[in-house]
């Protein structure tokens, strides 16, 4: 079953001074099936972040439509957008986006508190997730007291605790060292195997090689895609590298 | 060419930070203006020449010194906010290749620009408004003024020199700050990790206890003399307690709220409470200072206003009649003697010569002495100085008045049998005993307490309360006291007075003339009677004293308002700067909250509740301090002769209300700019 349908999405920015038009996305279409683990790759300026912002309903497309669970995002009223976002979408960011005034536990609770859940309910939801992510002993610590990898795991917990339909990850390994990256990618795979749909935007071939499908964006369009099929991570890694090389040297394969 | 480059940098440095610099420039201008005005009023010769003006100018000179100290502290403080915000900019310049020397040149130019703009602007407005201030002052002194416009060069010089020094110091401080940090630190100075503040139960409880004790002291106090001494103790205690509570108490309270899961994990409280912990940790001391500043302003404003408005009342208390004669005589026989009759004749003839008449005549006899009263015992023992200080609260002025005078003046028909007295006390100090024993005589029975008696100048001049004893025969009471002398001097303790006062339905000039003539004629009378019997007359006239009286009260009033305005502006500006600089720090925080799914309304609500607390905590606490200080202030004002309770309540409430309205306006502006900063650029796309 398809969770996310992106159909002919186009985004044009008008710069504030001079009114120049900048086309960030020209024509993007793809679908994500339930339980899939999709990575979107592209160079800086290819429109990855714009696409993610549109998927997250933080930004609206100039043309085209995005459907989550059959619901058209642009039709949702501004007032209920925030609650829609926190009930259906979980976010993981490159720079963690944890609030330094909250302990890790309170950071994870934040979306639940906003949805008006009771303390007991929150506790019940957090316990298994914290255990799975191995941060149970860190919950009362503050962000400045823990390592980058631990911070990112707390951020993943914050995304999971709302039981989202889709997790959107924006360069989740971007600020991590290689050990923490491996751990996090392992966790993502584990989460995905338990049925969670994940869409990840990344630069890193290694991160992308854990996905079940990789989309390549170039100049605001989906240029190419690779399915994992039966390949191992290493094989997929190789395929992605080849594709990227081709993209960079301007190969005409499609 | 190079010069021009620095100038451009300096100028754009100010322009790009408009949001920060504009309030700073206005602040500088405002303080310069105020300094000039107060210096102008203090030296202006036209103002000094009006009645009461010279008395007032001595107050105003004091005011200039206060302003000078205050301006330097305040401008230093506001400037430190500016530097903190701009450190990143300096760091960038530094990395781009501008050495610290070059930065110093840029900063020097900036200082010149700021000093130039604010001095010119401040002096311009100062000169413009100085005339207005002068007219206001003349009005409250009830004098007349010309509308001639004048500029006081010496005041301009004073102000310019003062602020040149302040700006120079600020410049040096900025240089010092930049010298201390390296470029990387400069770039990152805004984002330093912060430990979560810990609840400090001990200090929080200590603060609460001290505050409670201070409040208890203030409310419990009975007599005005003790009030003076307690006042300073209570003030110090409240200041300490306010700091303790704002710094530790607030954090502890937030921590406590966080422990309460049902309360804490609610959308309205969650973000606000956890941010407040940090906010209070950073701002606790600042907010406590603001709270104390507010309280001082309010106390100052309400009491000086009350003094000024009540001036006519206290004048009447001090001088119960337009003209009053107090003849001190050596024995009771003289109270009915020839001199008294002759004096009355002189008064009648002088008043008639001036074509007017005596009205509202107040005539009575008293025997007066000072004593310490403990329990029912009235003591006269000569004490050492230390003992006297300790016994201060027991000291009374005692007036013994014939019951016949009491009945006549108060329209009563009281009769007393031997050994009985009627008693009346002033300044709301109660006398609770059933009997009273004067020296070693038989104790007298207090038949009842009188509700009222006429005002007496002696009572309103002294801080000690007065006790009136109404008796059948003054001699009977005072005879046994003839052996006592006043302290170590050779004067007898008890003095007898023939008191005569009357109102005059004529203007002040005639009253002053009558008073002069009376003084001359009674002097002649005294010379005629010779030295064999002691008969000494003091004549006081309200008309002659009024100008000086108003000079003092109006001076205090004006200074109260003037400094009040300055302090309030300062307090409010400090909060504004605090909020604005925190807005920049909170920007990223609220961006995260938006990404996690907080709606704009929720963010706005959370911001509002936080700013509301930061703003109004000092104001509310100041109000509470004021309410508890009220009994103390009332007792202190009683010493100044202001007994009008409702006047004090009205002025206090009005001062607080005006203060609160002003505060509210600034709050609204601040929360708007804060929200604009926090919501940042993200909104502009939508």
JSON list of C-alpha atoms in Angstrom, two decimals, chain B residues 20-200:
[
{"chain": "B", "resi": 20, "resn": "UNK", "atom": "CA", "xyz": [19.63, 47.77, 19.68]},
{"chain": "B", "resi": 21, "resn": "UNK", "atom": "CA", "xyz": [21.08, 51.20, 19.04]},
{"chain": "B", "resi": 22, "resn": "UNK", "atom": "CA", "xyz": [17.90, 53.19, 18.79]},
{"chain": "B", "resi": 23, "resn": "UNK", "atom": "CA", "xyz": [16.84, 52.57, 22.41]},
{"chain": "B", "resi": 24, "resn": "UNK", "atom": "CA", "xyz": [20.43, 53.14, 23.47]},
{"chain": "B", "resi": 25, "resn": "UNK", "atom": "CA", "xyz": [20.60, 56.49, 21.68]},
{"chain": "B", "resi": 26, "resn": "UNK", "atom": "CA", "xyz": [17.26, 57.49, 23.14]},
{"chain": "B", "resi": 27, "resn": "UNK", "atom": "CA", "xyz": [18.43, 56.46, 26.59]},
{"chain": "B", "resi": 28, "resn": "UNK", "atom": "CA", "xyz": [21.59, 58.53, 26.28]},
{"chain": "B", "resi": 29, "resn": "UNK", "atom": "CA", "xyz": [19.62, 61.48, 25.01]},
{"chain": "B", "resi": 30, "resn": "UNK", "atom": "CA", "xyz": [17.08, 61.14, 27.79]},
{"chain": "B", "resi": 31, "resn": "UNK", "atom": "CA", "xyz": [19.69, 61.04, 30.54]},
{"chain": "B", "resi": 32, "resn": "UNK", "atom": "CA", "xyz": [21.59, 63.97, 29.03]},
{"chain": "B", "resi": 33, "resn": "UNK", "atom": "CA", "xyz": [18.36, 65.93, 28.84]},
{"chain": "B", "resi": 34, "resn": "UNK", "atom": "CA", "xyz": [17.47, 65.17, 32.44]},
{"chain": "B", "resi": 35, "resn": "UNK", "atom": "CA", "xyz": [20.95, 66.06, 33.65]},
{"chain": "B", "resi": 36, "resn": "UNK", "atom": "CA", "xyz": [20.87, 69.39, 31.86]},
{"chain": "B", "resi": 37, "resn": "UNK", "atom": "CA", "xyz": [17.42, 70.25, 33.18]},
{"chain": "B", "resi": 38, "resn": "UNK", "atom": "CA", "xyz": [18.28, 69.46, 36.76]},
{"chain": "B", "resi": 39, "resn": "UNK", "atom": "CA", "xyz": [21.56, 71.34, 36.52]},
{"chain": "B", "resi": 40, "resn": "UNK", "atom": "CA", "xyz": [19.79, 74.28, 34.89]},
{"chain": "B", "resi": 41, "resn": "UNK", "atom": "CA", "xyz": [17.19, 74.47, 37.66]},
{"chain": "B", "resi": 42, "resn": "UNK", "atom": "CA", "xyz": [19.89, 74.16, 40.27]},
{"chain": "B", "resi": 43, "resn": "UNK", "atom": "CA", "xyz": [21.87, 77.14, 38.99]},
{"chain": "B", "resi": 44, "resn": "UNK", "atom": "CA", "xyz": [19.28, 79.37, 37.30]},
{"chain": "B", "resi": 45, "resn": "UNK", "atom": "CA", "xyz": [19.31, 82.73, 39.06]},
{"chain": "B", "resi": 46, "resn": "UNK", "atom": "CA", "xyz": [15.77, 83.63, 37.99]},
{"chain": "B", "resi": 47, "resn": "UNK", "atom": "CA", "xyz": [14.49, 80.52, 39.67]},
{"chain": "B", "resi": 48, "resn": "UNK", "atom": "CA", "xyz": [16.57, 81.09, 42.78]},
{"chain": "B", "resi": 49, "resn": "UNK", "atom": "CA", "xyz": [15.02, 84.47, 43.31]},
{"chain": "B", "resi": 50, "resn": "UNK", "atom": "CA", "xyz": [11.43, 83.34, 43.81]},
{"chain": "B", "resi": 51, "resn": "UNK", "atom": "CA", "xyz": [10.32, 82.62, 47.41]},
{"chain": "B", "resi": 52, "resn": "UNK", "atom": "CA", "xyz": [11.36, 79.12, 48.44]},
{"chain": "B", "resi": 53, "resn": "UNK", "atom": "CA", "xyz": [13.46, 78.75, 45.30]},
{"chain": "B", "resi": 54, "resn": "UNK", "atom": "CA", "xyz": [16.79, 78.90, 47.09]},
{"chain": "B", "resi": 55, "resn": "UNK", "atom": "CA", "xyz": [15.74, 76.18, 49.53]},
{"chain": "B", "resi": 56, "resn": "UNK", "atom": "CA", "xyz": [14.77, 74.06, 46.60]},
{"chain": "B", "resi": 57, "resn": "UNK", "atom": "CA", "xyz": [17.98, 74.68, 44.67]},
{"chain": "B", "resi": 58, "resn": "UNK", "atom": "CA", "xyz": [19.97, 73.03, 47.43]},
{"chain": "B", "resi": 59, "resn": "UNK", "atom": "CA", "xyz": [17.87, 69.90, 46.88]},
{"chain": "B", "resi": 60, "resn": "UNK", "atom": "CA", "xyz": [18.36, 70.10, 43.14]},
{"chain": "B", "resi": 61, "resn": "UNK", "atom": "CA", "xyz": [22.13, 70.27, 43.41]},
{"chain": "B", "resi": 62, "resn": "UNK", "atom": "CA", "xyz": [21.94, 67.02, 45.32]},
{"chain": "B", "resi": 63, "resn": "UNK", "atom": "CA", "xyz": [19.71, 65.73, 42.53]},
{"chain": "B", "resi": 64, "resn": "UNK", "atom": "CA", "xyz": [22.39, 66.44, 39.92]},
{"chain": "B", "resi": 65, "resn": "UNK", "atom": "CA", "xyz": [24.91, 64.33, 41.82]},
{"chain": "B", "resi": 66, "resn": "UNK", "atom": "CA", "xyz": [22.43, 61.47, 42.06]},
{"chain": "B", "resi": 67, "resn": "UNK", "atom": "CA", "xyz": [21.76, 61.78, 38.34]},
{"chain": "B", "resi": 68, "resn": "UNK", "atom": "CA", "xyz": [25.47, 61.77, 37.53]},
{"chain": "B", "resi": 69, "resn": "UNK", "atom": "CA", "xyz": [26.14, 58.56, 39.42]},
{"chain": "B", "resi": 70, "resn": "UNK", "atom": "CA", "xyz": [23.02, 56.94, 38.13]},
{"chain": "B", "resi": 71, "resn": "UNK", "atom": "CA", "xyz": [23.64, 57.89, 34.48]},
{"chain": "B", "resi": 72, "resn": "UNK", "atom": "CA", "xyz": [27.08, 56.37, 34.48]},
{"chain": "B", "resi": 73, "resn": "UNK", "atom": "CA", "xyz": [25.93, 53.09, 35.99]},
{"chain": "B", "resi": 74, "resn": "UNK", "atom": "CA", "xyz": [22.93, 52.90, 33.74]},
{"chain": "B", "resi": 75, "resn": "UNK", "atom": "CA", "xyz": [24.69, 53.72, 30.48]},
{"chain": "B", "resi": 76, "resn": "UNK", "atom": "CA", "xyz": [27.44, 51.27, 31.30]},
{"chain": "B", "resi": 77, "resn": "UNK", "atom": "CA", "xyz": [24.87, 48.60, 31.85]},
{"chain": "B", "resi": 78, "resn": "UNK", "atom": "CA", "xyz": [22.92, 49.20, 28.65]},
{"chain": "B", "resi": 79, "resn": "UNK", "atom": "CA", "xyz": [26.12, 49.42, 26.65]},
{"chain": "B", "resi": 80, "resn": "UNK", "atom": "CA", "xyz": [27.23, 46.02, 27.93]},
{"chain": "B", "resi": 81, "resn": "UNK", "atom": "CA", "xyz": [24.15, 44.54, 26.24]},
{"chain": "B", "resi": 82, "resn": "UNK", "atom": "CA", "xyz": [25.21, 46.13, 22.99]},
{"chain": "B", "resi": 83, "resn": "UNK", "atom": "CA", "xyz": [28.72, 44.76, 23.18]},
{"chain": "B", "resi": 84, "resn": "UNK", "atom": "CA", "xyz": [27.51, 41.28, 23.96]},
{"chain": "B", "resi": 85, "resn": "UNK", "atom": "CA", "xyz": [25.25, 41.31, 20.92]},
{"chain": "B", "resi": 86, "resn": "UNK", "atom": "CA", "xyz": [27.96, 42.65, 18.65]},
{"chain": "B", "resi": 87, "resn": "UNK", "atom": "CA", "xyz": [30.82, 40.40, 19.70]},
{"chain": "B", "resi": 88, "resn": "UNK", "atom": "CA", "xyz": [30.09, 38.12, 16.77]},
{"chain": "B", "resi": 89, "resn": "UNK", "atom": "CA", "xyz": [30.35, 41.02, 14.35]},
{"chain": "B", "resi": 90, "resn": "UNK", "atom": "CA", "xyz": [33.68, 42.05, 15.84]},
{"chain": "B", "resi": 91, "resn": "UNK", "atom": "CA", "xyz": [34.88, 38.48, 15.62]},
{"chain": "B", "resi": 92, "resn": "UNK", "atom": "CA", "xyz": [34.02, 38.39, 11.94]},
{"chain": "B", "resi": 93, "resn": "UNK", "atom": "CA", "xyz": [35.88, 41.66, 11.28]},
{"chain": "B", "resi": 94, "resn": "UNK", "atom": "CA", "xyz": [38.80, 40.23, 13.15]},
{"chain": "B", "resi": 95, "resn": "UNK", "atom": "CA", "xyz": [38.87, 37.08, 11.02]},
{"chain": "B", "resi": 96, "resn": "UNK", "atom": "CA", "xyz": [38.49, 39.12, 7.84]},
{"chain": "B", "resi": 97, "resn": "UNK", "atom": "CA", "xyz": [41.72, 40.84, 8.73]},
{"chain": "B", "resi": 98, "resn": "UNK", "atom": "CA", "xyz": [40.85, 43.89, 10.76]},
{"chain": "B", "resi": 99, "resn": "UNK", "atom": "CA", "xyz": [43.29, 43.97, 13.63]},
{"chain": "B", "resi": 100, "resn": "UNK", "atom": "CA", "xyz": [42.22, 44.91, 17.12]},
{"chain": "B", "resi": 101, "resn": "UNK", "atom": "CA", "xyz": [43.83, 48.27, 16.54]},
{"chain": "B", "resi": 102, "resn": "UNK", "atom": "CA", "xyz": [41.61, 48.86, 13.55]},
{"chain": "B", "resi": 103, "resn": "UNK", "atom": "CA", "xyz": [38.59, 47.70, 15.49]},
{"chain": "B", "resi": 104, "resn": "UNK", "atom": "CA", "xyz": [39.51, 50.26, 18.13]},
{"chain": "B", "resi": 105, "resn": "UNK", "atom": "CA", "xyz": [39.49, 52.99, 15.48]},
{"chain": "B", "resi": 106, "resn": "UNK", "atom": "CA", "xyz": [36.06, 51.88, 14.28]},
{"chain": "B", "resi": 107, "resn": "UNK", "atom": "CA", "xyz": [34.78, 51.79, 17.86]},
{"chain": "B", "resi": 108, "resn": "UNK", "atom": "CA", "xyz": [36.26, 55.20, 18.57]},
{"chain": "B", "resi": 109, "resn": "UNK", "atom": "CA", "xyz": [34.47, 56.63, 15.55]},
{"chain": "B", "resi": 110, "resn": "UNK", "atom": "CA", "xyz": [31.26, 54.95, 16.67]},
{"chain": "B", "resi": 111, "resn": "UNK", "atom": "CA", "xyz": [31.65, 56.45, 20.11]},
{"chain": "B", "resi": 112, "resn": "UNK", "atom": "CA", "xyz": [32.12, 59.88, 18.54]},
{"chain": "B", "resi": 113, "resn": "UNK", "atom": "CA", "xyz": [29.02, 59.43, 16.42]},
{"chain": "B", "resi": 114, "resn": "UNK", "atom": "CA", "xyz": [26.94, 58.26, 19.38]},
{"chain": "B", "resi": 115, "resn": "UNK", "atom": "CA", "xyz": [28.28, 61.01, 21.64]},
{"chain": "B", "resi": 116, "resn": "UNK", "atom": "CA", "xyz": [27.74, 63.63, 18.97]},
{"chain": "B", "resi": 117, "resn": "UNK", "atom": "CA", "xyz": [24.17, 62.65, 18.18]},
{"chain": "B", "resi": 118, "resn": "UNK", "atom": "CA", "xyz": [23.10, 62.20, 21.78]},
{"chain": "B", "resi": 119, "resn": "UNK", "atom": "CA", "xyz": [24.80, 65.30, 23.19]},
{"chain": "B", "resi": 120, "resn": "UNK", "atom": "CA", "xyz": [23.36, 67.56, 20.52]},
{"chain": "B", "resi": 121, "resn": "UNK", "atom": "CA", "xyz": [19.94, 65.94, 20.72]},
{"chain": "B", "resi": 122, "resn": "UNK", "atom": "CA", "xyz": [19.93, 65.68, 24.51]},
{"chain": "B", "resi": 123, "resn": "UNK", "atom": "CA", "xyz": [20.98, 69.28, 25.04]},
{"chain": "B", "resi": 124, "resn": "UNK", "atom": "CA", "xyz": [18.49, 70.48, 22.43]},
{"chain": "B", "resi": 125, "resn": "UNK", "atom": "CA", "xyz": [15.60, 68.78, 24.20]},
{"chain": "B", "resi": 126, "resn": "UNK", "atom": "CA", "xyz": [17.06, 69.71, 27.58]},
{"chain": "B", "resi": 127, "resn": "UNK", "atom": "CA", "xyz": [17.05, 73.41, 26.71]},
{"chain": "B", "resi": 128, "resn": "UNK", "atom": "CA", "xyz": [13.61, 73.05, 25.17]},
{"chain": "B", "resi": 129, "resn": "UNK", "atom": "CA", "xyz": [12.10, 71.39, 28.22]},
{"chain": "B", "resi": 130, "resn": "UNK", "atom": "CA", "xyz": [14.06, 73.25, 30.89]},
{"chain": "B", "resi": 131, "resn": "UNK", "atom": "CA", "xyz": [11.64, 76.17, 30.62]},
{"chain": "B", "resi": 132, "resn": "UNK", "atom": "CA", "xyz": [8.72, 73.79, 31.01]},
{"chain": "B", "resi": 133, "resn": "UNK", "atom": "CA", "xyz": [10.30, 72.22, 34.08]},
{"chain": "B", "resi": 134, "resn": "UNK", "atom": "CA", "xyz": [10.96, 75.67, 35.49]},
{"chain": "B", "resi": 135, "resn": "UNK", "atom": "CA", "xyz": [7.34, 76.69, 35.01]},
{"chain": "B", "resi": 136, "resn": "UNK", "atom": "CA", "xyz": [6.16, 73.46, 36.68]},
{"chain": "B", "resi": 137, "resn": "UNK", "atom": "CA", "xyz": [8.44, 74.10, 39.63]},
{"chain": "B", "resi": 138, "resn": "UNK", "atom": "CA", "xyz": [7.31, 77.69, 39.99]},
{"chain": "B", "resi": 139, "resn": "UNK", "atom": "CA", "xyz": [3.75, 76.46, 39.85]},
{"chain": "B", "resi": 140, "resn": "UNK", "atom": "CA", "xyz": [4.22, 73.95, 42.65]},
{"chain": "B", "resi": 141, "resn": "UNK", "atom": "CA", "xyz": [5.97, 76.60, 44.68]},
{"chain": "B", "resi": 142, "resn": "UNK", "atom": "CA", "xyz": [2.86, 78.71, 44.09]},
{"chain": "B", "resi": 143, "resn": "UNK", "atom": "CA", "xyz": [4.92, 81.60, 42.75]},
{"chain": "B", "resi": 144, "resn": "UNK", "atom": "CA", "xyz": [4.77, 83.63, 39.58]},
{"chain": "B", "resi": 145, "resn": "UNK", "atom": "CA", "xyz": [7.23, 83.35, 36.72]},
{"chain": "B", "resi": 146, "resn": "UNK", "atom": "CA", "xyz": [8.16, 85.30, 33.66]},
{"chain": "B", "resi": 147, "resn": "UNK", "atom": "CA", "xyz": [8.17, 83.55, 30.34]},
{"chain": "B", "resi": 148, "resn": "UNK", "atom": "CA", "xyz": [11.63, 84.70, 29.42]},
{"chain": "B", "resi": 149, "resn": "UNK", "atom": "CA", "xyz": [13.68, 81.92, 27.90]},
{"chain": "B", "resi": 150, "resn": "UNK", "atom": "CA", "xyz": [17.19, 81.42, 29.14]},
{"chain": "B", "resi": 151, "resn": "UNK", "atom": "CA", "xyz": [20.10, 79.06, 28.58]},
{"chain": "B", "resi": 152, "resn": "UNK", "atom": "CA", "xyz": [22.62, 78.33, 31.29]},
{"chain": "B", "resi": 153, "resn": "UNK", "atom": "CA", "xyz": [26.11, 77.92, 29.73]},
{"chain": "B", "resi": 154, "resn": "UNK", "atom": "CA", "xyz": [27.62, 76.52, 32.91]},
{"chain": "B", "resi": 155, "resn": "UNK", "atom": "CA", "xyz": [24.99, 73.77, 32.98]},
{"chain": "B", "resi": 156, "resn": "UNK", "atom": "CA", "xyz": [25.75, 72.88, 29.37]},
{"chain": "B", "resi": 157, "resn": "UNK", "atom": "CA", "xyz": [29.40, 72.68, 30.24]},
{"chain": "B", "resi": 158, "resn": "UNK", "atom": "CA", "xyz": [28.75, 70.49, 33.28]},
{"chain": "B", "resi": 159, "resn": "UNK", "atom": "CA", "xyz": [26.58, 68.12, 31.30]},
{"chain": "B", "resi": 160, "resn": "UNK", "atom": "CA", "xyz": [28.95, 67.87, 28.35]},
{"chain": "B", "resi": 161, "resn": "UNK", "atom": "CA", "xyz": [31.94, 67.20, 30.60]},
{"chain": "B", "resi": 162, "resn": "UNK", "atom": "CA", "xyz": [30.02, 64.59, 32.60]},
{"chain": "B", "resi": 163, "resn": "UNK", "atom": "CA", "xyz": [28.91, 62.67, 29.54]},
{"chain": "B", "resi": 164, "resn": "UNK", "atom": "CA", "xyz": [32.21, 63.02, 27.73]},
{"chain": "B", "resi": 165, "resn": "UNK", "atom": "CA", "xyz": [33.77, 61.23, 30.69]},
{"chain": "B", "resi": 166, "resn": "UNK", "atom": "CA", "xyz": [31.04, 58.57, 30.72]},
{"chain": "B", "resi": 167, "resn": "UNK", "atom": "CA", "xyz": [31.38, 57.91, 26.98]},
{"chain": "B", "resi": 168, "resn": "UNK", "atom": "CA", "xyz": [35.16, 57.73, 27.30]},
{"chain": "B", "resi": 169, "resn": "UNK", "atom": "CA", "xyz": [34.84, 55.16, 30.08]},
{"chain": "B", "resi": 170, "resn": "UNK", "atom": "CA", "xyz": [32.36, 53.12, 28.08]},
{"chain": "B", "resi": 171, "resn": "UNK", "atom": "CA", "xyz": [34.70, 53.16, 25.09]},
{"chain": "B", "resi": 172, "resn": "UNK", "atom": "CA", "xyz": [37.62, 51.97, 27.21]},
{"chain": "B", "resi": 173, "resn": "UNK", "atom": "CA", "xyz": [35.48, 49.22, 28.69]},
{"chain": "B", "resi": 174, "resn": "UNK", "atom": "CA", "xyz": [34.46, 48.02, 25.22]},
{"chain": "B", "resi": 175, "resn": "UNK", "atom": "CA", "xyz": [38.09, 47.95, 24.12]},
{"chain": "B", "resi": 176, "resn": "UNK", "atom": "CA", "xyz": [39.01, 46.02, 27.21]},
{"chain": "B", "resi": 177, "resn": "UNK", "atom": "CA", "xyz": [36.26, 43.48, 26.53]},
{"chain": "B", "resi": 178, "resn": "UNK", "atom": "CA", "xyz": [37.40, 42.94, 22.96]},
{"chain": "B", "resi": 179, "resn": "UNK", "atom": "CA", "xyz": [41.05, 42.73, 23.95]},
{"chain": "B", "resi": 180, "resn": "UNK", "atom": "CA", "xyz": [40.23, 39.88, 26.29]},
{"chain": "B", "resi": 181, "resn": "UNK", "atom": "CA", "xyz": [38.67, 37.58, 23.72]},
{"chain": "B", "resi": 182, "resn": "UNK", "atom": "CA", "xyz": [40.10, 35.88, 20.66]},
{"chain": "B", "resi": 183, "resn": "UNK", "atom": "CA", "xyz": [38.30, 35.82, 17.31]},
{"chain": "B", "resi": 184, "resn": "UNK", "atom": "CA", "xyz": [36.93, 32.29, 17.62]},
{"chain": "B", "resi": 185, "resn": "UNK", "atom": "CA", "xyz": [35.51, 33.15, 21.03]},
{"chain": "B", "resi": 186, "resn": "UNK", "atom": "CA", "xyz": [34.12, 36.34, 19.59]},
{"chain": "B", "resi": 187, "resn": "UNK", "atom": "CA", "xyz": [32.35, 34.39, 16.88]},
{"chain": "B", "resi": 188, "resn": "UNK", "atom": "CA", "xyz": [30.87, 31.86, 19.24]},
{"chain": "B", "resi": 189, "resn": "UNK", "atom": "CA", "xyz": [30.35, 33.99, 22.29]},
{"chain": "B", "resi": 190, "resn": "UNK", "atom": "CA", "xyz": [26.60, 33.64, 21.99]},
{"chain": "B", "resi": 191, "resn": "UNK", "atom": "CA", "xyz": [26.42, 29.89, 22.08]},
{"chain": "B", "resi": 192, "resn": "UNK", "atom": "CA", "xyz": [27.96, 28.58, 25.24]},
{"chain": "B", "resi": 193, "resn": "UNK", "atom": "CA", "xyz": [26.42, 25.48, 26.79]},
{"chain": "B", "resi": 194, "resn": "UNK", "atom": "CA", "xyz": [24.66, 26.11, 30.04]},
{"chain": "B", "resi": 195, "resn": "UNK", "atom": "CA", "xyz": [24.16, 23.80, 32.97]},
{"chain": "B", "resi": 196, "resn": "UNK", "atom": "CA", "xyz": [20.61, 23.40, 34.16]},
{"chain": "B", "resi": 197, "resn": "UNK", "atom": "CA", "xyz": [20.19, 25.45, 37.34]},
{"chain": "B", "resi": 198, "resn": "UNK", "atom": "CA", "xyz": [19.74, 23.53, 40.55]},
{"chain": "B", "resi": 199, "resn": "UNK", "atom": "CA", "xyz": [17.09, 24.20, 43.12]},
{"chain": "B", "resi": 200, "resn": "UNK", "atom": "CA", "xyz": [18.60, 25.67, 46.27]}
]
